Short mmCIF file of C-alpha atoms in Angstrom, two decimals:
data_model
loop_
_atom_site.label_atom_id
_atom_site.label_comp_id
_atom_site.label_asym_id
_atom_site.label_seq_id
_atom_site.Cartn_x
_atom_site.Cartn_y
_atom_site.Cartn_z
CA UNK T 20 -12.64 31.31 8.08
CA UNK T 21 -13.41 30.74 4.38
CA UNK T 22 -12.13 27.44 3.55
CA UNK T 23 -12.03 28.18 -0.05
CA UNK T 24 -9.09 31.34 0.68
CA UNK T 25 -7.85 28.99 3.51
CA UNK T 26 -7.13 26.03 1.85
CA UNK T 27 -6.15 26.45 -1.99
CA UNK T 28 -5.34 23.48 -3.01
CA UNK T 29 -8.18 22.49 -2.41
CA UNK T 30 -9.73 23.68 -5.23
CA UNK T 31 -7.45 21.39 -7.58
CA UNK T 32 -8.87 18.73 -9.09
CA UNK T 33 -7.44 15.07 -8.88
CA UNK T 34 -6.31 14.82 -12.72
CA UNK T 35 -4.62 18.20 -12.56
CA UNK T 36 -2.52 17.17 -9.29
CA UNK T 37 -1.60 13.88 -10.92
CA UNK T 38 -0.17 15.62 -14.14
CA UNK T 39 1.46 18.30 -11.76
CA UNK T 40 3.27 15.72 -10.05
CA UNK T 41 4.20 13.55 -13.16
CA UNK T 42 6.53 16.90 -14.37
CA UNK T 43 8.02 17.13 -11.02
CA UNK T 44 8.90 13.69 -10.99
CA UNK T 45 10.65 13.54 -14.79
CA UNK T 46 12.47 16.77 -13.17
CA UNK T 47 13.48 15.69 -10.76
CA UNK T 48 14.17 12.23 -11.30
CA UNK T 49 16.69 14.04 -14.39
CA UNK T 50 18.26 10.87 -16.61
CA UNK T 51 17.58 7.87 -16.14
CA UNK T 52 18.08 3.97 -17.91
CA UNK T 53 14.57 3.31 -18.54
CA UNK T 54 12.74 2.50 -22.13
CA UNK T 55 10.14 5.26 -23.09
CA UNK T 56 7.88 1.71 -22.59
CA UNK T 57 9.58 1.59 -19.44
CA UNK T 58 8.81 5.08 -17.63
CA UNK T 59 5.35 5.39 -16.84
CA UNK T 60 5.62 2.19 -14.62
CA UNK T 61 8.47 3.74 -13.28
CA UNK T 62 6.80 7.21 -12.96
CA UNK T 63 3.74 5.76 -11.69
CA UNK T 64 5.50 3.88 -8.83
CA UNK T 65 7.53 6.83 -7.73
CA UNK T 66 3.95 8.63 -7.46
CA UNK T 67 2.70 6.29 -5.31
CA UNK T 68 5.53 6.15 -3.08
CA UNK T 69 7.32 9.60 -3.48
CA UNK T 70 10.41 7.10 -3.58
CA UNK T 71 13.06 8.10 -6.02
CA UNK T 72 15.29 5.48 -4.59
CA UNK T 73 12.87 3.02 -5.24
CA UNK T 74 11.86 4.03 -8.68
CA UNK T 75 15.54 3.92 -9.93
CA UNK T 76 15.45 0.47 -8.62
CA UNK T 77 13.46 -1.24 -10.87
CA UNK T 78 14.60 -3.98 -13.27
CA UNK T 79 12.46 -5.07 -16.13
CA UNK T 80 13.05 -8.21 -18.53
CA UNK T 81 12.89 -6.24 -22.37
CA UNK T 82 9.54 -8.20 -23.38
CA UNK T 83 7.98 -7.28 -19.77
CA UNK T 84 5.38 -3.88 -20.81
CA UNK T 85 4.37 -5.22 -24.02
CA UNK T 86 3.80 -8.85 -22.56
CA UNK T 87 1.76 -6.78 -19.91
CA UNK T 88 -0.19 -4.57 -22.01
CA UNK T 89 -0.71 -7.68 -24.49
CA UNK T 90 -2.41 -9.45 -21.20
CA UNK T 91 -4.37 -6.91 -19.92
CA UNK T 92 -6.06 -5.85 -23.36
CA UNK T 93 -6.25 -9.99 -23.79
CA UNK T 94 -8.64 -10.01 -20.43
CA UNK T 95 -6.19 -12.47 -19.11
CA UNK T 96 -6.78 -13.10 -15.22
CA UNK T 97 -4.78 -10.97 -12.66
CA UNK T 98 -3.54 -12.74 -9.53
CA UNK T 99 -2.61 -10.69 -6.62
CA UNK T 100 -1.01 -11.99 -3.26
CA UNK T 101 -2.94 -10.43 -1.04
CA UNK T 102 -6.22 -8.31 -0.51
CA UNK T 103 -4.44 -4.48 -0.41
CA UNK T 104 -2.79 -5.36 -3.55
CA UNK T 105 -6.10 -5.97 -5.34
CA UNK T 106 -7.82 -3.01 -3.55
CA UNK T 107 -5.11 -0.67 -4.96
CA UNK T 108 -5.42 -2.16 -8.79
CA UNK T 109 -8.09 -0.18 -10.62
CA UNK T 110 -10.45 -2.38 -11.34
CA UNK T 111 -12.84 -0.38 -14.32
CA UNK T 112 -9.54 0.01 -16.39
CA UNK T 113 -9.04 -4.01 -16.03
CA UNK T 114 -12.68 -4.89 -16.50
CA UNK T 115 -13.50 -2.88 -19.84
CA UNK T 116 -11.30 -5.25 -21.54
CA UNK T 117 -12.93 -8.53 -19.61
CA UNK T 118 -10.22 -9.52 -17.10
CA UNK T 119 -10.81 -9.88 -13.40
CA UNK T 120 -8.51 -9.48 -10.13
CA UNK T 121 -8.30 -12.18 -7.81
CA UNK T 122 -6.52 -12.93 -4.66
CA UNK T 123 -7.07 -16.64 -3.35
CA UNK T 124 -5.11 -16.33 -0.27
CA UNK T 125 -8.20 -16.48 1.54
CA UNK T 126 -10.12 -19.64 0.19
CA UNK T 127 -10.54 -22.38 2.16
CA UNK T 128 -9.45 -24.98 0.20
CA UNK T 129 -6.24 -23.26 0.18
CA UNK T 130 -6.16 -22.75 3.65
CA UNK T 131 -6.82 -26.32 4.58
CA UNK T 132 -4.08 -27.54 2.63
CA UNK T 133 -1.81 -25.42 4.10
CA UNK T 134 -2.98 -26.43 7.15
CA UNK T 135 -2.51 -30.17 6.13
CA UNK T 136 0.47 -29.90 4.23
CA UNK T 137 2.36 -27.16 6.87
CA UNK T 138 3.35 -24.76 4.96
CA UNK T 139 1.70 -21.02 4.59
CA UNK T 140 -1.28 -20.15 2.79
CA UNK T 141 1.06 -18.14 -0.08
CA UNK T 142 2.66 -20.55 -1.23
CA UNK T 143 -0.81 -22.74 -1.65
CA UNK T 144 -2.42 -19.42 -2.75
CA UNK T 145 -0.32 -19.61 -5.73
CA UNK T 146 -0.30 -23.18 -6.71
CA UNK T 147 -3.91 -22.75 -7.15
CA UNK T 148 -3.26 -19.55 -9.54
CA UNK T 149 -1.32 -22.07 -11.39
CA UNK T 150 -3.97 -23.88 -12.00
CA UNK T 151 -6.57 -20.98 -12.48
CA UNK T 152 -5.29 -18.20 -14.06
CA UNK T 153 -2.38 -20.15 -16.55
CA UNK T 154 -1.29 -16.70 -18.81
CA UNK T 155 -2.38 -14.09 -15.90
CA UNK T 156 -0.46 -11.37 -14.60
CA UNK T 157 1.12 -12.39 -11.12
CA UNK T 158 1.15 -9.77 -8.86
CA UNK T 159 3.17 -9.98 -5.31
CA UNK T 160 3.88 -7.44 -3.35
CA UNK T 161 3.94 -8.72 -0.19
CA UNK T 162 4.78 -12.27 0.38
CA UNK T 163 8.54 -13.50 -0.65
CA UNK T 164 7.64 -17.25 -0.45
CA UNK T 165 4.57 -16.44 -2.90
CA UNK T 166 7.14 -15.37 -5.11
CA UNK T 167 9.85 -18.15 -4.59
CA UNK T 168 6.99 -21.04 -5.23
CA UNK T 169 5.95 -18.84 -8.49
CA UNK T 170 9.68 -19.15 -9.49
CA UNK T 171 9.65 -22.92 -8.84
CA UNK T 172 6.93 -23.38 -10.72
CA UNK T 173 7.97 -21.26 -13.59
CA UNK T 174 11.62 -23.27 -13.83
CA UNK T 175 9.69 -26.76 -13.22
CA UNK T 176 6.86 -26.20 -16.12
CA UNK T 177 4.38 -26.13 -13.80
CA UNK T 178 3.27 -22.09 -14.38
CA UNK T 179 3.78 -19.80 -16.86
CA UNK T 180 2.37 -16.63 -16.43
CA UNK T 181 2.49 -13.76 -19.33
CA UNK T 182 4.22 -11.88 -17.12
CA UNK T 183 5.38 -12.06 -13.03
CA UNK T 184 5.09 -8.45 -11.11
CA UNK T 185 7.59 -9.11 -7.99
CA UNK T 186 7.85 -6.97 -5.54
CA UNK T 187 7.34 -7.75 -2.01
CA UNK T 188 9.02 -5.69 0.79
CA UNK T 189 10.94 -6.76 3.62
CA UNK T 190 14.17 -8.24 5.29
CA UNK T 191 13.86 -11.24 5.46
CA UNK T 192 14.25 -12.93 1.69
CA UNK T 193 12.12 -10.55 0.04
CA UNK T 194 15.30 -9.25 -1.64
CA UNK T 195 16.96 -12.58 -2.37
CA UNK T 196 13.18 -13.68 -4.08
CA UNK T 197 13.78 -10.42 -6.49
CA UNK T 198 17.45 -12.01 -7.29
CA UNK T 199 15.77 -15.23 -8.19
CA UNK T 200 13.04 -13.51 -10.26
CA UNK T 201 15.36 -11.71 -12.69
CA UNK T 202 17.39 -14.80 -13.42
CA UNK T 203 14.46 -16.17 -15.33
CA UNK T 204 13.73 -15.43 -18.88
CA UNK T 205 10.33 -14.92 -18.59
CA UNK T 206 8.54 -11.52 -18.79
CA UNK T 207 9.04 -9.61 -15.12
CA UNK T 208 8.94 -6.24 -13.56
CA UNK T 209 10.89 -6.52 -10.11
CA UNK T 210 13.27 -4.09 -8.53
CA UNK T 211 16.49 -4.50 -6.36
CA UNK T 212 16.62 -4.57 -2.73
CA UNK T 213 14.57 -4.73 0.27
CA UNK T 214 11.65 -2.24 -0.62
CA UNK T 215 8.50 -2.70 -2.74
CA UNK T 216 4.86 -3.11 -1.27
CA UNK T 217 1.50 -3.40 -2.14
CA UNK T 218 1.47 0.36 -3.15
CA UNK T 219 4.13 0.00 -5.72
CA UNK T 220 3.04 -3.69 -7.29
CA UNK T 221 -0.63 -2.02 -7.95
CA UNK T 222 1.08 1.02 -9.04
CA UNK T 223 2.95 -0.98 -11.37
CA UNK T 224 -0.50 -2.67 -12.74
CA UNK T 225 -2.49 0.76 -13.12
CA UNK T 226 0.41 2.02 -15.26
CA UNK T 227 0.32 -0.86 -17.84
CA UNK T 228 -3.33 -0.69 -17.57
CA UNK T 229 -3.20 3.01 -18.31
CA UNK T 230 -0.88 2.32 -21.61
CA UNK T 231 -3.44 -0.46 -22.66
CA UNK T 232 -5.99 2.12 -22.68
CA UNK T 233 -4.73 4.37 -24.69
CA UNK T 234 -3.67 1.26 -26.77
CA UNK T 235 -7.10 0.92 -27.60
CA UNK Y 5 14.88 -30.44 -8.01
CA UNK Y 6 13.78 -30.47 -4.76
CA UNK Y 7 12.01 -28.04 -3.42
CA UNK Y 8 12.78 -27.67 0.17
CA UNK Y 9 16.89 -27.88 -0.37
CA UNK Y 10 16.38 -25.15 -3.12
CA UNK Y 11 14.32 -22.65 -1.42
CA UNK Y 12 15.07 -22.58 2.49
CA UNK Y 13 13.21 -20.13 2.98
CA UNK Y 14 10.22 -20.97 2.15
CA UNK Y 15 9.99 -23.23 5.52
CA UNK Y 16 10.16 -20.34 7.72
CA UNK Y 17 6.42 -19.70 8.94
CA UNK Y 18 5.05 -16.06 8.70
CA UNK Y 19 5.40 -14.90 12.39
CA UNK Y 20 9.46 -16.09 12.70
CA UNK Y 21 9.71 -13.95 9.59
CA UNK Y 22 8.59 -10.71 11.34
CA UNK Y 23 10.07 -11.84 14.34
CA UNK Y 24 13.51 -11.77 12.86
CA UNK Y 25 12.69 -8.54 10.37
CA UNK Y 26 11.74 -6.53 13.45
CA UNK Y 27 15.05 -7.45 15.36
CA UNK Y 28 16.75 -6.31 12.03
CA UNK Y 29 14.97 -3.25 12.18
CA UNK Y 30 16.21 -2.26 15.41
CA UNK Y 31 19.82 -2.92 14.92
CA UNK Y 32 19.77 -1.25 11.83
CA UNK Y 33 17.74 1.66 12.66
CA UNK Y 34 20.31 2.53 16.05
CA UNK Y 35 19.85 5.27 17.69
CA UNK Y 36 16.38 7.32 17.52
CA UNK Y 37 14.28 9.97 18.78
CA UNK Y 38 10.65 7.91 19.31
CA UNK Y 39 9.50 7.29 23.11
CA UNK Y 40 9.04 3.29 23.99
CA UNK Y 41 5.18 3.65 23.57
CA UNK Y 42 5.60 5.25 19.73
CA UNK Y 43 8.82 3.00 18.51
CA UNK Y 44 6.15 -0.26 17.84
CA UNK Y 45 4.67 2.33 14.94
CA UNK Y 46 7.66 3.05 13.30
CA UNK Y 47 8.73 -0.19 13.58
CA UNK Y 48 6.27 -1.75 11.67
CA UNK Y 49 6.01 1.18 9.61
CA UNK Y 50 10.16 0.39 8.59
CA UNK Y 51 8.46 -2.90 8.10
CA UNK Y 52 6.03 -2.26 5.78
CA UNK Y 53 8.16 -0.08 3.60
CA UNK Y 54 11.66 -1.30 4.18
CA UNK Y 55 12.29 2.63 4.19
CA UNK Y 56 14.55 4.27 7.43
CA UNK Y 57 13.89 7.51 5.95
CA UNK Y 58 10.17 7.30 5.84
CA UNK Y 59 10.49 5.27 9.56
CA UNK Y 60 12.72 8.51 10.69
CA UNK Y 61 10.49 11.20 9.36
CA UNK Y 62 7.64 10.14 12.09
CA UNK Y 63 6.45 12.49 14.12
CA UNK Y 64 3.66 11.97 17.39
CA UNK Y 65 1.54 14.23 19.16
CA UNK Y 66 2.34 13.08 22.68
CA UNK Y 67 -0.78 11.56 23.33
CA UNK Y 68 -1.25 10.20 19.93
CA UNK Y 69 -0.43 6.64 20.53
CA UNK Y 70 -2.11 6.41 23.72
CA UNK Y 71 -5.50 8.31 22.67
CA UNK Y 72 -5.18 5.54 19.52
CA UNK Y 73 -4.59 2.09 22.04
CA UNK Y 74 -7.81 3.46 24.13
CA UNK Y 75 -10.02 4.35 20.99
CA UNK Y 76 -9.54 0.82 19.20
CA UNK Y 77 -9.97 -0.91 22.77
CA UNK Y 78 -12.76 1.01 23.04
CA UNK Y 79 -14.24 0.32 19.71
CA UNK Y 80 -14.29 3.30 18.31
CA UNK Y 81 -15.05 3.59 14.35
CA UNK Y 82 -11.69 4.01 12.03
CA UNK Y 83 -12.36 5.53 8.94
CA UNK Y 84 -10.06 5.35 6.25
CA UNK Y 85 -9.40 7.75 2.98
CA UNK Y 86 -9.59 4.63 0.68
CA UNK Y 87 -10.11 1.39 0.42
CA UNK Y 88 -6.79 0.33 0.03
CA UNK Y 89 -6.02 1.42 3.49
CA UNK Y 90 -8.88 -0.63 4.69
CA UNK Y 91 -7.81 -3.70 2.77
CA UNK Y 92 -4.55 -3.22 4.57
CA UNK Y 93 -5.97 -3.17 8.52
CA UNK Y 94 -6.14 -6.00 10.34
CA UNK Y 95 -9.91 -6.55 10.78
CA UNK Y 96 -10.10 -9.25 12.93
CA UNK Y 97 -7.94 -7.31 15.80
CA UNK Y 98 -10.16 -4.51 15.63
CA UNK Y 99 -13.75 -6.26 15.41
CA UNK Y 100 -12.30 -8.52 19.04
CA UNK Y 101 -12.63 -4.50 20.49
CA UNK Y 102 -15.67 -4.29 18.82
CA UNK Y 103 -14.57 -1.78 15.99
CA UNK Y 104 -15.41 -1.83 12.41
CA UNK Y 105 -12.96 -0.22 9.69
CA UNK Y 106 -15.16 2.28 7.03
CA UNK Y 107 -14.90 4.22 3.76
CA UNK Y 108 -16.79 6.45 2.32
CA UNK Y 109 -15.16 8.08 -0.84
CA UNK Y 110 -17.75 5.19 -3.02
CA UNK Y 111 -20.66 6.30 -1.19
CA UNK Y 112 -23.76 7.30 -3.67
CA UNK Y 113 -24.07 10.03 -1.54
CA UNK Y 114 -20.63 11.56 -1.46
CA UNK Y 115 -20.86 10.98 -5.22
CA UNK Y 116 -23.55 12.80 -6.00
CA UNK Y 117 -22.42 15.85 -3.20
CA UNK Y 118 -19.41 16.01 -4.79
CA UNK Y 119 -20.64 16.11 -8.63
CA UNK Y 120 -23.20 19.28 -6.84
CA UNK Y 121 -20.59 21.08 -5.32
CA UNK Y 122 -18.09 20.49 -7.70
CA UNK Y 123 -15.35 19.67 -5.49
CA UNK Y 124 -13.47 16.09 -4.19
CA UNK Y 125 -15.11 13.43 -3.23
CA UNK Y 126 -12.35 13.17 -0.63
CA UNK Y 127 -13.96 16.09 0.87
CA UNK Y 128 -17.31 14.95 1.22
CA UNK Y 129 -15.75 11.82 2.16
CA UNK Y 130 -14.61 13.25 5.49
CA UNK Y 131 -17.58 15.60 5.81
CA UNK Y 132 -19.94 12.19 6.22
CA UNK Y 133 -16.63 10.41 8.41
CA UNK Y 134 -17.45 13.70 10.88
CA UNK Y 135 -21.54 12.66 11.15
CA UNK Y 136 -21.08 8.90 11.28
CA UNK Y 137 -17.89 8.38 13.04
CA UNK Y 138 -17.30 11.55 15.53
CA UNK Y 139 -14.38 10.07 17.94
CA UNK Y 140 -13.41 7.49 15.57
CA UNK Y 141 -9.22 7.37 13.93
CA UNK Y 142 -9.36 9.12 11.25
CA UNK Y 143 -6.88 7.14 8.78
CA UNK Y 144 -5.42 9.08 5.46
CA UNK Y 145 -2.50 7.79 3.17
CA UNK Y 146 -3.83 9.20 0.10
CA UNK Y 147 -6.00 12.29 -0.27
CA UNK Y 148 -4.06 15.34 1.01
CA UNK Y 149 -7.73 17.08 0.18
CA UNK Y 150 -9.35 14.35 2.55
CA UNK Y 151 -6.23 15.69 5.23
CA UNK Y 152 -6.67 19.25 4.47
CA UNK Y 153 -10.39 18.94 4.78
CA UNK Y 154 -10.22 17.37 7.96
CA UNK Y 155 -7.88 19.66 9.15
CA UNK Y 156 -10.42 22.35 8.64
CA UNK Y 157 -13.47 20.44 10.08
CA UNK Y 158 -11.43 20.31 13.39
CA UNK Y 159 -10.33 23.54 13.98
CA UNK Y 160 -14.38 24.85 12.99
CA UNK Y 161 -15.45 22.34 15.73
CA UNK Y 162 -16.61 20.42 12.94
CA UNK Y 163 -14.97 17.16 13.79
CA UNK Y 164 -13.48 15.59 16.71
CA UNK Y 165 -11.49 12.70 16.07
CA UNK Y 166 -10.29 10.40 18.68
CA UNK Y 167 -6.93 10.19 16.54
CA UNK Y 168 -5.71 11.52 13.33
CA UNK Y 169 -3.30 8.92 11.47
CA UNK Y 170 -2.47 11.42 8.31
CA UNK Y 171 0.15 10.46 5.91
CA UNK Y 172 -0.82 11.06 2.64
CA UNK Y 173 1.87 10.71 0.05
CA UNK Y 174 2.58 12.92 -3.01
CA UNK Y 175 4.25 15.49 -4.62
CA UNK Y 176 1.31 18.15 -4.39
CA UNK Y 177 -0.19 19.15 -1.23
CA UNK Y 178 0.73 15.86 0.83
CA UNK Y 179 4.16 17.61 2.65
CA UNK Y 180 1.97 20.67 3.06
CA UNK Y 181 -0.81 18.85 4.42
CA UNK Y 182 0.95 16.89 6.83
CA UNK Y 183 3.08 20.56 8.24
CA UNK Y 184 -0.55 22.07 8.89
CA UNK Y 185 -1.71 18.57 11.19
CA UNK Y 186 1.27 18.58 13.01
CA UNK Y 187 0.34 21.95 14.48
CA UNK Y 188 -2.96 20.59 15.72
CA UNK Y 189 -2.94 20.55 19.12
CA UNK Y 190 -4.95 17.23 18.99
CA UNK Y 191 -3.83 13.29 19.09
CA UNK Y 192 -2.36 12.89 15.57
CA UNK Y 193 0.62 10.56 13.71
CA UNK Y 194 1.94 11.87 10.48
CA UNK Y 195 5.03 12.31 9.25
CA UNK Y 196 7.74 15.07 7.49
CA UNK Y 197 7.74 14.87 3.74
CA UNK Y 198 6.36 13.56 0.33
CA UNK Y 199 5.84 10.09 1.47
CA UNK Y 200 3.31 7.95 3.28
CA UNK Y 201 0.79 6.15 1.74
CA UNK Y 202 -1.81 3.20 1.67
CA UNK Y 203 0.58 0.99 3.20
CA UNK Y 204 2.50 2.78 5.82
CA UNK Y 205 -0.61 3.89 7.58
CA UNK Y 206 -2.30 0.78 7.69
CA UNK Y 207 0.65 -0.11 9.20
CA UNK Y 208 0.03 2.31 11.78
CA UNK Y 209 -3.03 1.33 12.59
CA UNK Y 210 -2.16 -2.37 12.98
CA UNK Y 211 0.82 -1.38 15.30
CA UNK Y 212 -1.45 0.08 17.49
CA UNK Y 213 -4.33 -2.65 17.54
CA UNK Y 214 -1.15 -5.01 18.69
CA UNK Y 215 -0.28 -2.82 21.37
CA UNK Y 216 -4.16 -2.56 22.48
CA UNK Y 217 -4.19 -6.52 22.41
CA UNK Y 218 -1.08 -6.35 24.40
CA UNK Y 219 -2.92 -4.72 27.17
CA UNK Y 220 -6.16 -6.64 27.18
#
């Protein structure tokens, strides 16, 4: 068998399949209510996911891309909830313009305290971000309490980050944390409902990291 | 304010949280097709994603899930497409077994393959998974290439792999990829369709280190 006659697509190169895919998705995605600021975090998500649903789900406060782009191209610290959220941010396109990804869900100072103070390790995690990465970009896409403390903090003066990514997934108050999250006037990307992820929350970093780029 | 009257939810610990999300799951899922061994997978797949459709579009080769349980209690390698998948496996349920999680896309050596042979480094990625990790689970939510490629290797006699977890995601190649796996006859989980991803086969994997816990 010659793999080559086989297996055509295999012969496409990554860039090519990612512009082949952003024209099916304006196609097929048809009109929409998004800002022409507003799309390619919107495109990029439904790439990741193959999720119209979730793509015509997302809700962003107006100042939310520029505040992001603004960030990123400032090298202002991004704080993810968990590991597979940084792993999926890319971090060259951060770095050239001197900011950093960090997840702190992991340290032990944070998980002693949450040991001493009973309560889980993502809500901790992000007091600490408070206190270490003050105009960062806040990236959840996992944890709902992660975002509920980052909300609390916001309304309380004790965070305020240039801009709040909030999307974690699940049934159990991940949607009612999204509700919370686009009651504040703060910049915000979130979305409606139950779904989100890792996937999409990175997706939704790469795409303002992409428009900084060609910012620069 | 304070902060345990306005956000209840935040005292609910981690594990009543998927405790109560998985019973949601069920009732809202109803009816389905998936045997009792394979419904954990989808499960936390509809987890993961908060997705029905993507949970619904599973499909198993009959011995899939068992051929996976045996391989991780046996500590067989997993290899993963990239590292986001990796960042998303449990690794402390799979090192108790003895197993180690790998990828090998960043590898100076699939680098500099790739750059000779001017094709994917998804490709050569799964060309080294063959040498290093013969009856390891092979674990794909991004590359279709790294699927396709795989795909190949096995029916060659190139590769054996203990299981193939393919659900790449994507609007080029990924459906495509996924219709030519599911007519291996050879352990495999993948699904129907665009989606899959990072996220939802991480989550496959973790589903089935639980159940080989369960049975230690």
């Amino acid at each position: 068998m010659d793999f080559k006659t086989e297996f055509k697509p295999l012969t496409v190169q990554p860039r090519e399949i990612e512009s082949t895919s952003f024209e099916i998705i304006t196609e097929e995605l048809g009109e929409h209510p998004f800002t022409p600021e507003q799309y390619p975090v919107v495109q990029r998500i439904i790439h990741a996911t193959a999720d119209f649903e979730l793509g015509r789900s997302m809700v962003f406060h107006p100042g939310a891309v520029e505040a992001g782009i603004a960030a990123i191209r400032n090298g202002n610290k991004i704080v993810a909830d968990v590991r597979m959220v940084q792993a999926g941010i890319s971090k060259p396109r951060i770095e050239q313009f001197g900011g950093s990804v960090h997840v702190y869900i992991s340290d032990p100072d944070v998980t002693e305290e949450a040991k001493r103070l009973n309560t889980t390790r993502a809500i901790l995690a992000m007091r600490k971000a408070a206190r270490e990465a003050v105009d960062g970009i806040y990236v959840i896409g996992n944890a709902p309490t992660a975002l509920l403390e980052l909300i609390r903090m916001v309304k309380e003066g004790e965070a305020r980050p240039g801009l709040i990514i909030g999307l974690p997934v699940g049934f159990v108050s991940a949607a009612e944390s999204k509700d919370e999250l686009r009651k504040l006037d703060i910049p915000f990307i979130a979305n409606i409902g139950r779904k989100g992820g890792s996937t999409v929350a990175a997706a939704a970093v790469n795409a303002l990291a992409i428009m900084a780029e060609k910012k620069a």
